[in-house]
PDB file of C-alpha atoms in Angstrom:
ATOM      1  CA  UNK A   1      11.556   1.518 -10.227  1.00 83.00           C
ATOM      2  CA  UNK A   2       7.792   1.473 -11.653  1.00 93.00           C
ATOM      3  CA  UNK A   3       6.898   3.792 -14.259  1.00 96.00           C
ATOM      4  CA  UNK A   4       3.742   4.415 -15.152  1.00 97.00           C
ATOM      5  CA  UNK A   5       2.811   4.779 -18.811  1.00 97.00           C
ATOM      6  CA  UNK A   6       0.305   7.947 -20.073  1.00 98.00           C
ATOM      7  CA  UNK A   7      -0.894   8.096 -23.977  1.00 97.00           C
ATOM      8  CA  UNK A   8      -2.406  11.092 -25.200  1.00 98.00           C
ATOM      9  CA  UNK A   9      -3.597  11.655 -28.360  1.00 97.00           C
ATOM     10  CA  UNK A  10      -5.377  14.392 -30.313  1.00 97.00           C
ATOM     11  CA  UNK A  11      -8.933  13.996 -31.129  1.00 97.00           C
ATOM     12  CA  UNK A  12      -9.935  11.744 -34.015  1.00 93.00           C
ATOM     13  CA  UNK A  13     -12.503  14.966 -35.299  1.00 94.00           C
ATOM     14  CA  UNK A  14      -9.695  17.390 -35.216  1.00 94.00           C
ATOM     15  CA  UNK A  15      -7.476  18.241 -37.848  1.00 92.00           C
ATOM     16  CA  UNK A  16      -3.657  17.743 -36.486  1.00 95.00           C
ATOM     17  CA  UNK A  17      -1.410  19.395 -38.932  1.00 96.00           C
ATOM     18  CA  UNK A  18       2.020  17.359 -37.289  1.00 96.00           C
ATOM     19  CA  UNK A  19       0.076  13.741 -38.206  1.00 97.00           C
ATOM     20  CA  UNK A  20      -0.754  15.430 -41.306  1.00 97.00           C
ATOM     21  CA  UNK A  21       2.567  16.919 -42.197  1.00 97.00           C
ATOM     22  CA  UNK A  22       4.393  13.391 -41.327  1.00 97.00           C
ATOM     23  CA  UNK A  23       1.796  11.322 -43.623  1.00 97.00           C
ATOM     24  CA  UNK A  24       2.538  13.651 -46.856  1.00 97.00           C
ATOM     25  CA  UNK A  25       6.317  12.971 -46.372  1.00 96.00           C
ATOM     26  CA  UNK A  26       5.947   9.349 -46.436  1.00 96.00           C
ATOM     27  CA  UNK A  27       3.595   9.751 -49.188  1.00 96.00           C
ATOM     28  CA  UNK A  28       5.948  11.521 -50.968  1.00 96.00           C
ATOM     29  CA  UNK A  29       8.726   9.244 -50.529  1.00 95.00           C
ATOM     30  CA  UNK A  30       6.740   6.064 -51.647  1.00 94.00           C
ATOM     31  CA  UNK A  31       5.130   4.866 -48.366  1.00 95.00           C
ATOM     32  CA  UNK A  32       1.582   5.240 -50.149  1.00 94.00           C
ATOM     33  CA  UNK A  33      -0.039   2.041 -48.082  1.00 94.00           C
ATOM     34  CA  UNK A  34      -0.046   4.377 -44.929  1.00 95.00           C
ATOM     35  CA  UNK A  35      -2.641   6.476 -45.115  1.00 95.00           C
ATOM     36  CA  UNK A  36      -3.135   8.634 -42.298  1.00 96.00           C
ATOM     37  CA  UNK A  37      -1.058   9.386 -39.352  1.00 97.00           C
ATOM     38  CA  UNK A  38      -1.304  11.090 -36.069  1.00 97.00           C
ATOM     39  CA  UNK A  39       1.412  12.666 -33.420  1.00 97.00           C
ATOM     40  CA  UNK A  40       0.535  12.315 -29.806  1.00 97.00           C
ATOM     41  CA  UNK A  41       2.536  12.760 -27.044  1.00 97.00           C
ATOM     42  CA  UNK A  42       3.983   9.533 -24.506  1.00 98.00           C
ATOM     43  CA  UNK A  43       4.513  10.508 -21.063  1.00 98.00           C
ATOM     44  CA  UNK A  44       6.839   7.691 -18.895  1.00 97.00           C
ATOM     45  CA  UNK A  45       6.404   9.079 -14.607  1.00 97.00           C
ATOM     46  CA  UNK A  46       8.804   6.973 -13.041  1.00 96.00           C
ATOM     47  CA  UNK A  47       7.621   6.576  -9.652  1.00 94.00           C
ATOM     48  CA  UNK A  48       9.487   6.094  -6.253  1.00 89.00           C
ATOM     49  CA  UNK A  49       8.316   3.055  -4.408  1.00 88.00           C
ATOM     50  CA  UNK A  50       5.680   0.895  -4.831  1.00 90.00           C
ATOM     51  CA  UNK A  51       2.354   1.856  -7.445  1.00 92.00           C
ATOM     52  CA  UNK A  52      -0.494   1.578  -4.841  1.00 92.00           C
ATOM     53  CA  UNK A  53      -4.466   1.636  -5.930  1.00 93.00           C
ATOM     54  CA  UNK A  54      -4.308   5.533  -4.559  1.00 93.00           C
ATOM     55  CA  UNK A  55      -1.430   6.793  -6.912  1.00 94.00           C
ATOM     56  CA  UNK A  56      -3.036   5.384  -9.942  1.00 95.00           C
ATOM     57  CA  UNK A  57      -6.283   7.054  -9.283  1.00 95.00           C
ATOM     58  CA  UNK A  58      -3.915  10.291  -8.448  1.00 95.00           C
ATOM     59  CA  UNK A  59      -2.363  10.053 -11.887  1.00 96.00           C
ATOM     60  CA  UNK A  60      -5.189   9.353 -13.813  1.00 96.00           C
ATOM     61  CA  UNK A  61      -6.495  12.537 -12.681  1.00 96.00           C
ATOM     62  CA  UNK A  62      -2.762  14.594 -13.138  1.00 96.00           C
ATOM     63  CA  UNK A  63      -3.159  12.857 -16.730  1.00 97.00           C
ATOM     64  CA  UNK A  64      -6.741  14.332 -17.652  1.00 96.00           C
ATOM     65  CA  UNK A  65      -6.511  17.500 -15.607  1.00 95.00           C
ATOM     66  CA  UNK A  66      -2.754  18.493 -17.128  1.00 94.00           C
ATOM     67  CA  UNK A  67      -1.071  16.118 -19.360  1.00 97.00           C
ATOM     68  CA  UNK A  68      -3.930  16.233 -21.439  1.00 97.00           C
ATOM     69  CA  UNK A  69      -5.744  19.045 -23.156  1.00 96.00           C
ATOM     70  CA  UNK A  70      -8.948  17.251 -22.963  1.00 95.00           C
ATOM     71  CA  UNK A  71     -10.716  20.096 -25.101  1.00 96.00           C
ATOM     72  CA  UNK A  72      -8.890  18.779 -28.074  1.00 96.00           C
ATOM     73  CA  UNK A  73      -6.574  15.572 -27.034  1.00 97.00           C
ATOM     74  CA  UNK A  74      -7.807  12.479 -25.427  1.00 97.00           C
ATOM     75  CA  UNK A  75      -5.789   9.999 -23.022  1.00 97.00           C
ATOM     76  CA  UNK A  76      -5.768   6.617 -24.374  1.00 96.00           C
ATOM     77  CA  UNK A  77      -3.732   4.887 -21.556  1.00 94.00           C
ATOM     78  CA  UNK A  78      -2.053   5.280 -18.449  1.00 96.00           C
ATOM     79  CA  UNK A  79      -0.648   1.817 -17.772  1.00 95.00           C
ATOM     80  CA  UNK A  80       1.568   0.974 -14.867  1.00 95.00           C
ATOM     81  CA  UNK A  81       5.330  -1.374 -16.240  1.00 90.00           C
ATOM     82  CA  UNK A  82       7.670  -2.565 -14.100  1.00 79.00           C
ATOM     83  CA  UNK A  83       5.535  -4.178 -11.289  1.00 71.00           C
ATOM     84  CA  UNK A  84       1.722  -4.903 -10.343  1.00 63.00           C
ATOM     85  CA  UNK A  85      -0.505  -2.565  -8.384  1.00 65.00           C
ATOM     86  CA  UNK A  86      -0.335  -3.271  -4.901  1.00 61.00           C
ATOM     87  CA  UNK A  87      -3.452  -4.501  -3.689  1.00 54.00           C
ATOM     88  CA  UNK A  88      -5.276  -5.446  -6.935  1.00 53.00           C
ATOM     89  CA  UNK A  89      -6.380  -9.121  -6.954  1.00 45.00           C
ATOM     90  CA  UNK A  90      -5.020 -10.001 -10.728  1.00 45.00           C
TER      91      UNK A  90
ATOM     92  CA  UNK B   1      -8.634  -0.679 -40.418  1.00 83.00           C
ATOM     93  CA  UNK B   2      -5.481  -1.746 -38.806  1.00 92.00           C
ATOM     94  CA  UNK B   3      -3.039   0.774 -36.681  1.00 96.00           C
ATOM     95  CA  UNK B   4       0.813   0.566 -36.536  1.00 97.00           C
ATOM     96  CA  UNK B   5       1.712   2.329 -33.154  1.00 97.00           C
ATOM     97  CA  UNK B   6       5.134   3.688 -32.993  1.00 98.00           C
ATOM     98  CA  UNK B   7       6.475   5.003 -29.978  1.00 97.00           C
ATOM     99  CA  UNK B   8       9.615   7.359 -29.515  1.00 98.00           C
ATOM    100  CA  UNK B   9      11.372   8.239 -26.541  1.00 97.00           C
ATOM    101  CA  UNK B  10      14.077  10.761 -25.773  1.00 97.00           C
ATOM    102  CA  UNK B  11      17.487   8.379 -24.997  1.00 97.00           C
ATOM    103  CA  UNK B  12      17.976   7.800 -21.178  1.00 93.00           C
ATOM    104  CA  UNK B  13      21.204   9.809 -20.899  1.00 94.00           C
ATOM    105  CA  UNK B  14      19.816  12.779 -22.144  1.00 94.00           C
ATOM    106  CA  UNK B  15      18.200  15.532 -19.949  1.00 92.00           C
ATOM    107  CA  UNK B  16      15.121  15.607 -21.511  1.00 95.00           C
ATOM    108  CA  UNK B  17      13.854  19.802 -20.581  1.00 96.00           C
ATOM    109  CA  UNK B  18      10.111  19.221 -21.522  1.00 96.00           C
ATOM    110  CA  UNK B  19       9.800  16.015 -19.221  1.00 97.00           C
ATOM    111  CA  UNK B  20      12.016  18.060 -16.430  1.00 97.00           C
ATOM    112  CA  UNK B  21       9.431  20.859 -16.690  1.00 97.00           C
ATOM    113  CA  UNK B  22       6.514  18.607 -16.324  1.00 97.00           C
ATOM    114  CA  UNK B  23       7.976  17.013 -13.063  1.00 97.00           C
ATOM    115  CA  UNK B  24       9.195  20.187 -12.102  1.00 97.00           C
ATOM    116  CA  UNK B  25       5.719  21.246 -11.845  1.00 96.00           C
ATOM    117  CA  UNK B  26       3.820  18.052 -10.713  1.00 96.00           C
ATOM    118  CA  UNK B  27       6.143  18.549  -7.761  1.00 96.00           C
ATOM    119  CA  UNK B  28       5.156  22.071  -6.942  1.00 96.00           C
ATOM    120  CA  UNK B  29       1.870  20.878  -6.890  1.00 95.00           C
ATOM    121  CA  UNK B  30       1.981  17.958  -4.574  1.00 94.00           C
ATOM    122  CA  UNK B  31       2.790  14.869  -6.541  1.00 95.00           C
ATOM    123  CA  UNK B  32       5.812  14.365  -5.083  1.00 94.00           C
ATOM    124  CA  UNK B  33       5.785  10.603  -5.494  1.00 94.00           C
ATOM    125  CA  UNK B  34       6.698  10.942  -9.069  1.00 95.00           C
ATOM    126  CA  UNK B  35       9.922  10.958  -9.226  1.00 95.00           C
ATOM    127  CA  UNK B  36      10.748  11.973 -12.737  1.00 96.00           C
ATOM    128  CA  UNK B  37       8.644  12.705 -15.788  1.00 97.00           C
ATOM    129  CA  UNK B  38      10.155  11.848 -19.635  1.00 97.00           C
ATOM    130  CA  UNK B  39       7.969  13.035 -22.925  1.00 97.00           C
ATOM    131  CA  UNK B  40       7.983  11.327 -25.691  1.00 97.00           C
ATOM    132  CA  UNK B  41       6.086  10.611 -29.237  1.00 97.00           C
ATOM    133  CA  UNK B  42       3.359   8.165 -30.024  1.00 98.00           C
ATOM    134  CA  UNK B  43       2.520   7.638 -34.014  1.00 98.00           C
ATOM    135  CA  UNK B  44      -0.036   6.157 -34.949  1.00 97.00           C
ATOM    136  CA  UNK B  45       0.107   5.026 -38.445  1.00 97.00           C
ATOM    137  CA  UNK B  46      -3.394   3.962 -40.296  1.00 96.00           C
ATOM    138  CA  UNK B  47      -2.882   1.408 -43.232  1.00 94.00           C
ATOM    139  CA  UNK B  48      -5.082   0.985 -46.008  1.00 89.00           C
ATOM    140  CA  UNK B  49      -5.077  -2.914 -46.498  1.00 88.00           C
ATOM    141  CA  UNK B  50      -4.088  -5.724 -44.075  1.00 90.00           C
ATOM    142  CA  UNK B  51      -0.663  -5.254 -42.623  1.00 92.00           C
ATOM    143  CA  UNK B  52       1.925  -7.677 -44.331  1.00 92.00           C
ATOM    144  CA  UNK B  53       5.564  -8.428 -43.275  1.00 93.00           C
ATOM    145  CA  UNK B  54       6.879  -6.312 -45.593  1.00 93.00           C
ATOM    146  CA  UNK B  55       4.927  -3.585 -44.243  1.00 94.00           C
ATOM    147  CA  UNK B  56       5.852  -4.121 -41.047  1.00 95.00           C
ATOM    148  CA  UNK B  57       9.657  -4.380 -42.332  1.00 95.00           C
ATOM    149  CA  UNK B  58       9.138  -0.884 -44.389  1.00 95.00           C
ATOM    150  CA  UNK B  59       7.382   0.927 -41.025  1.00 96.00           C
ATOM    151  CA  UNK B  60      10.630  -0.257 -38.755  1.00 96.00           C
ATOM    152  CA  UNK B  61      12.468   1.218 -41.082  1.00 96.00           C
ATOM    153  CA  UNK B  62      10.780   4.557 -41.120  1.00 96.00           C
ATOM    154  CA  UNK B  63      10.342   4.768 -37.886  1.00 97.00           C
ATOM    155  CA  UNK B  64      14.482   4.785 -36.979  1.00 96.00           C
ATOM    156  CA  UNK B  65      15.130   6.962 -39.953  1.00 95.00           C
ATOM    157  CA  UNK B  66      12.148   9.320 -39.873  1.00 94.00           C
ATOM    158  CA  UNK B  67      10.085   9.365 -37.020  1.00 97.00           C
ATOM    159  CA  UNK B  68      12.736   9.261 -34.699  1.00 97.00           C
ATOM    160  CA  UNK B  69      15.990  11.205 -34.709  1.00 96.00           C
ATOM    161  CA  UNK B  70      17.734   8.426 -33.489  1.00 95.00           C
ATOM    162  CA  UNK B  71      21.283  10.514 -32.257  1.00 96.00           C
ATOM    163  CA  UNK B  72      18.695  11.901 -29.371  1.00 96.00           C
ATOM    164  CA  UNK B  73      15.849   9.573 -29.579  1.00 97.00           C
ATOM    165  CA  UNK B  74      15.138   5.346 -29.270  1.00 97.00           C
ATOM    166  CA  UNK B  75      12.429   3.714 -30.798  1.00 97.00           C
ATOM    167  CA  UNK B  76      10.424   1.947 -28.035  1.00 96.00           C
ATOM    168  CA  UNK B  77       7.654  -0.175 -29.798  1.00 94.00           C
ATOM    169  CA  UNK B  78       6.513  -0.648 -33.360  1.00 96.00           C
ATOM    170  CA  UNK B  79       3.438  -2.779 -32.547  1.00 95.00           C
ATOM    171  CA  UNK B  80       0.130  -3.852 -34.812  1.00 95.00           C
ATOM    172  CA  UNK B  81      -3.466  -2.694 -33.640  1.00 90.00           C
ATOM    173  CA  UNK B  82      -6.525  -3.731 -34.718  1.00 79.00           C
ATOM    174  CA  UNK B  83      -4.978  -6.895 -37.103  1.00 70.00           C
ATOM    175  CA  UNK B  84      -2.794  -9.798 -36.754  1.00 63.00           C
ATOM    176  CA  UNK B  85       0.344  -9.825 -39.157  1.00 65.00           C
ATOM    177  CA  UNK B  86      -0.678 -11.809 -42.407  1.00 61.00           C
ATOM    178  CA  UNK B  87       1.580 -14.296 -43.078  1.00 54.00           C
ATOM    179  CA  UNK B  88       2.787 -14.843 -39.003  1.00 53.00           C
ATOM    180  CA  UNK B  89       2.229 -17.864 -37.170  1.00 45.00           C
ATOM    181  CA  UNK B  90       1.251 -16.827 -33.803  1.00 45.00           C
TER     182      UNK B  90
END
């Protein structure tokens, strides 16, 4: 069964207290070389049937209108695993 | 500056609400092609410095004891952006 892949991650000019919270406990526990981290979320849609050109475009919308906050997160990827688009040439 | 990417994903037998929810509501709204929704976590950890072995090593680590809470949750990637590994071959 395909699943489609979306990434969503806050903005890089906002704050995110979870990435911020996460980066002073490794700091605190001696994992100084990481300096910065951020939380995002990871979305897997497992789809029924084959991932066609038209439910791509579909979820790329679902993932911008609603997965996403897009007033202060950002999608980074929505990636199809588990087979090829039907119809695309690559 | 180079990017460690660590991504965390509720285990498979587990019911996952927050994923259920999503689908639940994709569903109601016509997307009935996705079959099931799963949430997850996507880290990204910034590095000061080129991104060694050890590193590497040390973020694994972290990531099963730390980032994930690995009696609900399976680390799915710990991958390198924006560098190659110093000191790998490939």
């Amino acid at each position: 069964m395909p699943t489609i892949v979306v990434e969503v991650m806050p903005k890089a000019e906002l704050l995110d207290p979870a990435g911020k919270a996460v980066a002073g406990a490794l700091h605190r526990l001696g994992h100084t070389r990481i300096s910065d981290v951020r939380l995002g979320k990871r979305f897997e849609l497992h789809v029924d049937g084959d991932v066609d050109a038209e439910l791509l475009a579909d979820v790329e919308k679902v993932a911008s209108d609603m997965l996403a906050n897009t007033v202060i997160e950002d999608v980074v990827t929505v990636e199809v695993q588990g087979s090829s688009v039907a119809g695309e040439t690559h």
